[in-house]
CSV table of C-alpha atoms and ligand atoms in Angstrom, one decimal:
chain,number,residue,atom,x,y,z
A,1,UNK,CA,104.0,74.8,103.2
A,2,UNK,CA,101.7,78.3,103.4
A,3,UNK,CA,101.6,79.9,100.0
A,4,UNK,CA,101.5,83.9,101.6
A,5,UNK,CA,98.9,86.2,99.6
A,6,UNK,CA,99.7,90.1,99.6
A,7,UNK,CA,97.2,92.0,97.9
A,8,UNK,CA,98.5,95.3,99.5
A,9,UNK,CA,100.2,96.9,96.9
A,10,UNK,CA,100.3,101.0,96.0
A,11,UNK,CA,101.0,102.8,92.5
A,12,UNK,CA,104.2,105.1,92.6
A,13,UNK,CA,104.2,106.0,88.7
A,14,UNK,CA,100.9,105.8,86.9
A,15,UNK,CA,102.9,106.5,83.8
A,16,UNK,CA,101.0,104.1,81.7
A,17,UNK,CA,103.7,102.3,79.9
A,18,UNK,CA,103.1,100.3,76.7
A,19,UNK,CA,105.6,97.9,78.1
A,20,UNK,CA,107.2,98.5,81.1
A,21,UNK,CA,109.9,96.7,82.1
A,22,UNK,CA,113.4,96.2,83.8
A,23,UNK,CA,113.1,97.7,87.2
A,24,UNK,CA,116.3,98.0,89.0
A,25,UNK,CA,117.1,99.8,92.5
A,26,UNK,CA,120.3,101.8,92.3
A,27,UNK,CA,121.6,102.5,96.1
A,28,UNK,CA,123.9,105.2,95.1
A,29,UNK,CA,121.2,107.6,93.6
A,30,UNK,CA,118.3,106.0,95.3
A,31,UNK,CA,116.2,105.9,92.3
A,32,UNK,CA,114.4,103.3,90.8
A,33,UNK,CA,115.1,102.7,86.9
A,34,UNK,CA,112.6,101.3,84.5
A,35,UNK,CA,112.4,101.0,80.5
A,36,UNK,CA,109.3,101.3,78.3
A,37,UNK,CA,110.3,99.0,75.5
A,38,UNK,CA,108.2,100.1,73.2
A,39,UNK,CA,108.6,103.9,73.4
A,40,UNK,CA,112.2,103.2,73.6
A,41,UNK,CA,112.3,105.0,77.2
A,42,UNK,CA,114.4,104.7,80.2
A,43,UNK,CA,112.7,106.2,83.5
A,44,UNK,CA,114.2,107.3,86.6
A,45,UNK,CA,111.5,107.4,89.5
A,46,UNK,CA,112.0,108.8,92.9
A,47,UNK,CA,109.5,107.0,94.3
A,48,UNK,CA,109.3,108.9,97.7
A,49,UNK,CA,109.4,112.4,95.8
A,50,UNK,CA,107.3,110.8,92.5
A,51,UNK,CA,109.8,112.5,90.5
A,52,UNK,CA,110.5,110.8,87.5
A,53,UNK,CA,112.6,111.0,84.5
A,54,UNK,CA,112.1,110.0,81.2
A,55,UNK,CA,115.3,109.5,78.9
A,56,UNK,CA,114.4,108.3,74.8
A,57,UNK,CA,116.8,105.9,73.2
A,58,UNK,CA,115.7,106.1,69.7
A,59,UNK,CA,114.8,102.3,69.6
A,60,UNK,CA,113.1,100.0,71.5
A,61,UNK,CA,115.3,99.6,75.4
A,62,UNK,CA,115.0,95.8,76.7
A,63,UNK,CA,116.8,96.2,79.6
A,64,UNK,CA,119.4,98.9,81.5
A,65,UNK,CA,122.1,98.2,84.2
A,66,UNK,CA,123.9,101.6,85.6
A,67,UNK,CA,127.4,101.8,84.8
A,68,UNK,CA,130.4,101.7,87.7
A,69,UNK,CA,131.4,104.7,85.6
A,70,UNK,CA,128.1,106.4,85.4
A,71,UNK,CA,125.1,106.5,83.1
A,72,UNK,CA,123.5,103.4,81.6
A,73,UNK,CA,124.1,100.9,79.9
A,74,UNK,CA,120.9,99.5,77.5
A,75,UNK,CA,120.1,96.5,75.8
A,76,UNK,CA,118.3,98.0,73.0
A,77,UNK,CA,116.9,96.9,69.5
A,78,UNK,CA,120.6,96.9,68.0
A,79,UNK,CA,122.6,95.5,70.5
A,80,UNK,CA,124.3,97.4,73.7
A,81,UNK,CA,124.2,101.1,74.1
A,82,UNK,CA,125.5,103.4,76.5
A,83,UNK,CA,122.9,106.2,77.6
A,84,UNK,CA,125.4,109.7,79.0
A,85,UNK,CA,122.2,110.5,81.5
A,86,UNK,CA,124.1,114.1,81.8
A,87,UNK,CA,123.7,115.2,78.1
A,88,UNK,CA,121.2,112.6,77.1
A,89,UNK,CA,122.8,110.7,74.3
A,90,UNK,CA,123.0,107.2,73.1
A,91,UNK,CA,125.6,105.5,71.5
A,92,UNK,CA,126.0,101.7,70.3
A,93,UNK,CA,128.8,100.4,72.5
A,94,UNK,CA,128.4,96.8,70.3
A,95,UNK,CA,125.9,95.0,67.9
A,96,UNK,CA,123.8,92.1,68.4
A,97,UNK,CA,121.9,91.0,65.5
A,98,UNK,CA,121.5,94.3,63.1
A,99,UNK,CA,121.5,92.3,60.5
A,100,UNK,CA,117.8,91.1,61.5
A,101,UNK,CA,115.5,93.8,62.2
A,102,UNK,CA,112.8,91.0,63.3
A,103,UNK,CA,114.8,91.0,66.2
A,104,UNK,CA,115.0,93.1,69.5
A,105,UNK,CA,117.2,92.7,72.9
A,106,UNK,CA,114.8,92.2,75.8
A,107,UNK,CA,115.4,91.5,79.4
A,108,UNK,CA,119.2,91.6,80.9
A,109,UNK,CA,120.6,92.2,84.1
A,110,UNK,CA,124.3,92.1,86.1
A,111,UNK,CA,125.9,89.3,87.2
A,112,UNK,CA,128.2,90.1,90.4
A,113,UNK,CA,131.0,90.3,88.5
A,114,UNK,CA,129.7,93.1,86.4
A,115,UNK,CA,129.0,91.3,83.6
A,116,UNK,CA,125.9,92.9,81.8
A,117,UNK,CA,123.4,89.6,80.2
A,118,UNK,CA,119.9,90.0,77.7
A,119,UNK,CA,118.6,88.3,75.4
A,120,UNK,CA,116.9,89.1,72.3
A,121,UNK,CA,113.2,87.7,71.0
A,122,UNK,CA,111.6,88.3,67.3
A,123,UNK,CA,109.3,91.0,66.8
A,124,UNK,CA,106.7,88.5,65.4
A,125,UNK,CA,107.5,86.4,68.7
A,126,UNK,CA,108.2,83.2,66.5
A,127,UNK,CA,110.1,80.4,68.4
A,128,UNK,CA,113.8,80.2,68.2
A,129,UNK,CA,114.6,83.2,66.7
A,130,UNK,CA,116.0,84.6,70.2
A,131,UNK,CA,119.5,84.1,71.9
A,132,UNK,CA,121.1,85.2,75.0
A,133,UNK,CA,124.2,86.7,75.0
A,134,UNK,CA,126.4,88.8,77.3
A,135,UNK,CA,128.5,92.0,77.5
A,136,UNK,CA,131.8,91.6,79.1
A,137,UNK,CA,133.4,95.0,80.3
A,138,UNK,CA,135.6,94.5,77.9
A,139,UNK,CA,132.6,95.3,75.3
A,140,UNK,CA,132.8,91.8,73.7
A,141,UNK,CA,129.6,90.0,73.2
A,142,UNK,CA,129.9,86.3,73.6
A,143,UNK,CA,126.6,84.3,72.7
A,144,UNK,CA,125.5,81.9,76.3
A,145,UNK,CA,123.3,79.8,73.5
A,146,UNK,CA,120.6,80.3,70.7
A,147,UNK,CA,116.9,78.9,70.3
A,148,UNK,CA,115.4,80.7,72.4
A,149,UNK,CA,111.9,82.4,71.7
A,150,UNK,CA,111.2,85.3,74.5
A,151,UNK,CA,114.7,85.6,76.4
A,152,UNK,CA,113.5,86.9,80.0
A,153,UNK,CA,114.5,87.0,83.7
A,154,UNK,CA,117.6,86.3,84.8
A,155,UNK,CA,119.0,85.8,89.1
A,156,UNK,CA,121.4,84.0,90.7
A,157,UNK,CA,121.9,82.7,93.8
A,158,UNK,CA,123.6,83.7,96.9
A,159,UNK,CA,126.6,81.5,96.6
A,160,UNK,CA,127.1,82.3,92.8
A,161,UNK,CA,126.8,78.7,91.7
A,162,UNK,CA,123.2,78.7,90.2
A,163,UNK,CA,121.7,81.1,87.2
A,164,UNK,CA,118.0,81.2,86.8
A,165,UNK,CA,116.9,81.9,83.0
A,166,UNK,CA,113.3,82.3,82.0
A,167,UNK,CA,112.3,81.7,77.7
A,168,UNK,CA,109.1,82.8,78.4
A,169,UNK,CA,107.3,80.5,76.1
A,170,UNK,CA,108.6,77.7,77.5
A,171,UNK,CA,106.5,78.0,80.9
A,172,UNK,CA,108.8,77.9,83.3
A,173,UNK,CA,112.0,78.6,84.9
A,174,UNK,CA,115.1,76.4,84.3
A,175,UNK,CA,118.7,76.3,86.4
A,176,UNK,CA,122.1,76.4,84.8
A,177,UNK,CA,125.3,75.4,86.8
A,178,UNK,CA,127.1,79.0,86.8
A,179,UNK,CA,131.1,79.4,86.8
A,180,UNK,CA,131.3,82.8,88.8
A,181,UNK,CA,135.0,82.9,87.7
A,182,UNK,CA,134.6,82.5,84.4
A,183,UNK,CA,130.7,83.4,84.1
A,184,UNK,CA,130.3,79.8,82.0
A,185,UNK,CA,127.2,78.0,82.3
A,186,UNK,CA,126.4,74.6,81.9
A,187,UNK,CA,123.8,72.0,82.4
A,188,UNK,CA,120.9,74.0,81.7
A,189,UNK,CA,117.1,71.9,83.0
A,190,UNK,CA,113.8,72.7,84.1
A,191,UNK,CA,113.5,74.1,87.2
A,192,UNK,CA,109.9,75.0,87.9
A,193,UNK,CA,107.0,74.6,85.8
A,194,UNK,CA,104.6,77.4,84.8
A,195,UNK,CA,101.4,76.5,84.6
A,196,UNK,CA,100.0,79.0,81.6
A,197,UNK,CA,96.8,79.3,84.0
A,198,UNK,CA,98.6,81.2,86.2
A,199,UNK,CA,100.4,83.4,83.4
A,200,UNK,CA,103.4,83.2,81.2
A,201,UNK,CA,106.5,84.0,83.1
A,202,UNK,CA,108.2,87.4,82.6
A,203,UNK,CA,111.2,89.4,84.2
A,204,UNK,CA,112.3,87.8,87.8
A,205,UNK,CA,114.2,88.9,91.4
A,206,UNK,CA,115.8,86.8,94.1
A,207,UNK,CA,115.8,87.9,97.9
A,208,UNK,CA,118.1,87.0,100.5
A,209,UNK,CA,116.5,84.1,101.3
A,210,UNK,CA,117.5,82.8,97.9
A,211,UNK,CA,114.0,82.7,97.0
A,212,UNK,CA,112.4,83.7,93.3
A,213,UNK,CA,109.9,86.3,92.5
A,214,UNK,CA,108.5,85.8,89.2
A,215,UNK,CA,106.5,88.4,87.4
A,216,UNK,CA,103.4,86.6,85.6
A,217,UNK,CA,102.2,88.0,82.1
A,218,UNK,CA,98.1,88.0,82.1
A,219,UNK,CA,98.1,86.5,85.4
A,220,UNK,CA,98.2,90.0,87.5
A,221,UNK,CA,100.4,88.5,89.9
A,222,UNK,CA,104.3,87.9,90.9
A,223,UNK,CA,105.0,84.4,92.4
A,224,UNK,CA,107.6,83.6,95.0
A,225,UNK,CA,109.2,80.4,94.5
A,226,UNK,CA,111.0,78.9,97.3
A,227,UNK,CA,114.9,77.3,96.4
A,228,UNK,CA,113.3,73.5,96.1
A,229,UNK,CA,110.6,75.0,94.0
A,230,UNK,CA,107.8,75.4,95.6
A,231,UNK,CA,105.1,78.3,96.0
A,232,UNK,CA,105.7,80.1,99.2
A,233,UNK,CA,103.9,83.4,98.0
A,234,UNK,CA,101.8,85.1,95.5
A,235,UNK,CA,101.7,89.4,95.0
A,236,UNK,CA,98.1,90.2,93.5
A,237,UNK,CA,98.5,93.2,91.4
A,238,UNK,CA,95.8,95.5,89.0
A,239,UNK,CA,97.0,95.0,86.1
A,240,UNK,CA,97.0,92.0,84.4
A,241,UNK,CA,100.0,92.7,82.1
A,242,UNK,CA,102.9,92.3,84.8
A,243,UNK,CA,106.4,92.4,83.6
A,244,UNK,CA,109.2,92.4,86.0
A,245,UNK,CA,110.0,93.3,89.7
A,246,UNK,CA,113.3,94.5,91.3
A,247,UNK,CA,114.1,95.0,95.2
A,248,UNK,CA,114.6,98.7,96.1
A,249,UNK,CA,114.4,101.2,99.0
A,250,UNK,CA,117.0,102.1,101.8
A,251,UNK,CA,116.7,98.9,103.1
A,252,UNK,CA,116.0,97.1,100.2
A,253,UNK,CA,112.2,95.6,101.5
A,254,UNK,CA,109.9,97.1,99.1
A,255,UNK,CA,109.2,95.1,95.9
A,256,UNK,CA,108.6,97.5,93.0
A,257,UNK,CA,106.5,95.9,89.9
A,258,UNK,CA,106.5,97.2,86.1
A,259,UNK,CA,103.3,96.2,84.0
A,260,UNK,CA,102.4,96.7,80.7
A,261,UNK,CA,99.0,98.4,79.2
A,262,UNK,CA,99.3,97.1,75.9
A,263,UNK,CA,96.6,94.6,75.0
A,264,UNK,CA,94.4,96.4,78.0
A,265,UNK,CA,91.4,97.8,76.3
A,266,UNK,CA,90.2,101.0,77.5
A,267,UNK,CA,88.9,102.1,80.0
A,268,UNK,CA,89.8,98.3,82.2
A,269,UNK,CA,93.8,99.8,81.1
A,270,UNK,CA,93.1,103.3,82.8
A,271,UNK,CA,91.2,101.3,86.0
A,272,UNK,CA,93.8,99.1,86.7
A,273,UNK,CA,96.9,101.2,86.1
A,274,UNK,CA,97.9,99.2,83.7
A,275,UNK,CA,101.6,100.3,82.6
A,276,UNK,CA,102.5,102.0,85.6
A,277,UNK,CA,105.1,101.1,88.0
A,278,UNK,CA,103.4,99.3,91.8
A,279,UNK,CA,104.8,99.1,95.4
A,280,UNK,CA,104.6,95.7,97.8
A,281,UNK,CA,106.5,95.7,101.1
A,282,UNK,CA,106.0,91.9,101.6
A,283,UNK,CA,108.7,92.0,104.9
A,284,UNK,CA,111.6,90.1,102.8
A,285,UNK,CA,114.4,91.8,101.8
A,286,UNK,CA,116.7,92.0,98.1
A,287,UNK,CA,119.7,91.7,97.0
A,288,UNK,CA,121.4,94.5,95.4
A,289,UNK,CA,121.8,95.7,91.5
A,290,UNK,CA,125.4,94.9,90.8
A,291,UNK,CA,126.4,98.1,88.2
A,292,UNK,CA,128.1,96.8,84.6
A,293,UNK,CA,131.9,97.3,85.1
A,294,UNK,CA,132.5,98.6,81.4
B,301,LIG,ZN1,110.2,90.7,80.1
């Protein structure tokens, strides 16, 4: 099969991130939400306007899923937090792991049931310290499984009956057998294998067509992956550094890409654009953000 190259891709927010990360397309407010880890931000771009807003947390923000109840909810260094994005504040909804500050929550995301996952990764990066856990609506934290170095991307499948998990320093992407029901998960392999050439695998999206786009770390690119594994397309982006991509627009057909700047020297950081937030319309179309139902 074709591998398909787009190397047409625009800049909507040239906000320079450290660490951007966790796009996500709300329909409702048509806004694209963002987090800079490491400033501890959450964005809200209107990418047609360029209006964007810029929310601190007070600690480094992993991830964010919007709440069926309104405002945010963050997977932040402590654990989960609620952001009120009327008056601003943050509060720890539940802890995960205070009791190791070389720890931080990284990437999460919504399962269709509303069920908000992340993981968590070391400061210092060392294998194993990481774990992915989840955030019921109830606000109970269950732990999926431990071991794990960098916990990244998450996706599932159209029929609810596969999750995709990425430890980034594994190099690759495995499947899990997923209870939709229940949200267990079992039988967790290798999937697709990374080759660190090409990058180490980051945040990651699924389209309609049950296909995976997976952001590559120093590889300035997103690969789609078709569902037996195969290449079917490659996004060539500026920035080296690229983090994550989400679906988003009225139709949901334009791929929106967060990158990081950190590590860029100047001024190859300012040429590229690394850390802001890039635009692909590569004629496939998302799935939508589910909200967290707590
Ligand atoms: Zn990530």
């Amino acid at each position: 099969m074709s591998v398909t190259t787009w190397n047409d891709v625009e800049c909507v927010s040239d906000a320079g991130a450290v660490l951007g990360e966790g796009p996500l397309w709300d329909a409702d407010d048509a806004l694209l939400w963002w987090v800079d880890i490491e400033r501890g931000e959450v964005h809200a771009l209107d990418p047609r306007g360029v209006r964007e807003q810029v929310y601190p947390v007070g600690q480094p923000v992993g991830a964010i899923a919007r709440r069926v109840g309104g405002g945010v909810v963050c997977a932040v260094r402590d654990g989960f937090g609620a952001l009120d994005t009327a008056s601003g504040d943050f509060t720890l909804l539940a802890g995960v792991g205070e009791d190791d500050p070389g720890t931080r929550m990284n990437d999460g995301k919504c399962d269709r049931h509303g069920r908000f996952w992340a993981g968590t990764m070391a400061f210092d990066m060392r294998r194993g310290a990481g774990a992915l856990y989840r955030l019921d609506p109830d606000h109970r934290v269950r732990t999926i499984f431990d071991g794990v170095s960098i916990s990244n991307g998450l996706a599932w499948n159209a029929d609810d009956t596969t999750m995709y998990y990425i430890d980034t320093l594994t190099y690759g992407i495995d499947a899990l057998d997923y209870d939709p029901e229940t949200g267990d998960v079992s039988n967790r392999r290798r999937f697709i294998e990374i080759d660190p050439q090409d990058g180490a695998p980051d945040g990651m999206t699924i389209d309609a067509e049950d296909h995976l786009w997976v952001a590559l770390f120093g590889g300035a690119c997103v690969h789609r992956y078709a569902p037996d594994g195969s290449l079917a397309g490659i996004v060539r982006l500026p920035p080296r550094q690229v983090t994550s991509c989400a679906f988003g627009g009225e139709d949901l057909t334009e791929l929106f890409v967060t990158t990081a700047s950190n590590g860029v020297p100047e001024p190859d950081a300012r040429a590229q654009q690394a850390g802001g937030v890039f635009r692909c319309r590569p004629g496939v179309r998302g799935v939508p953000a589910i909200r967290f139902g707590g």
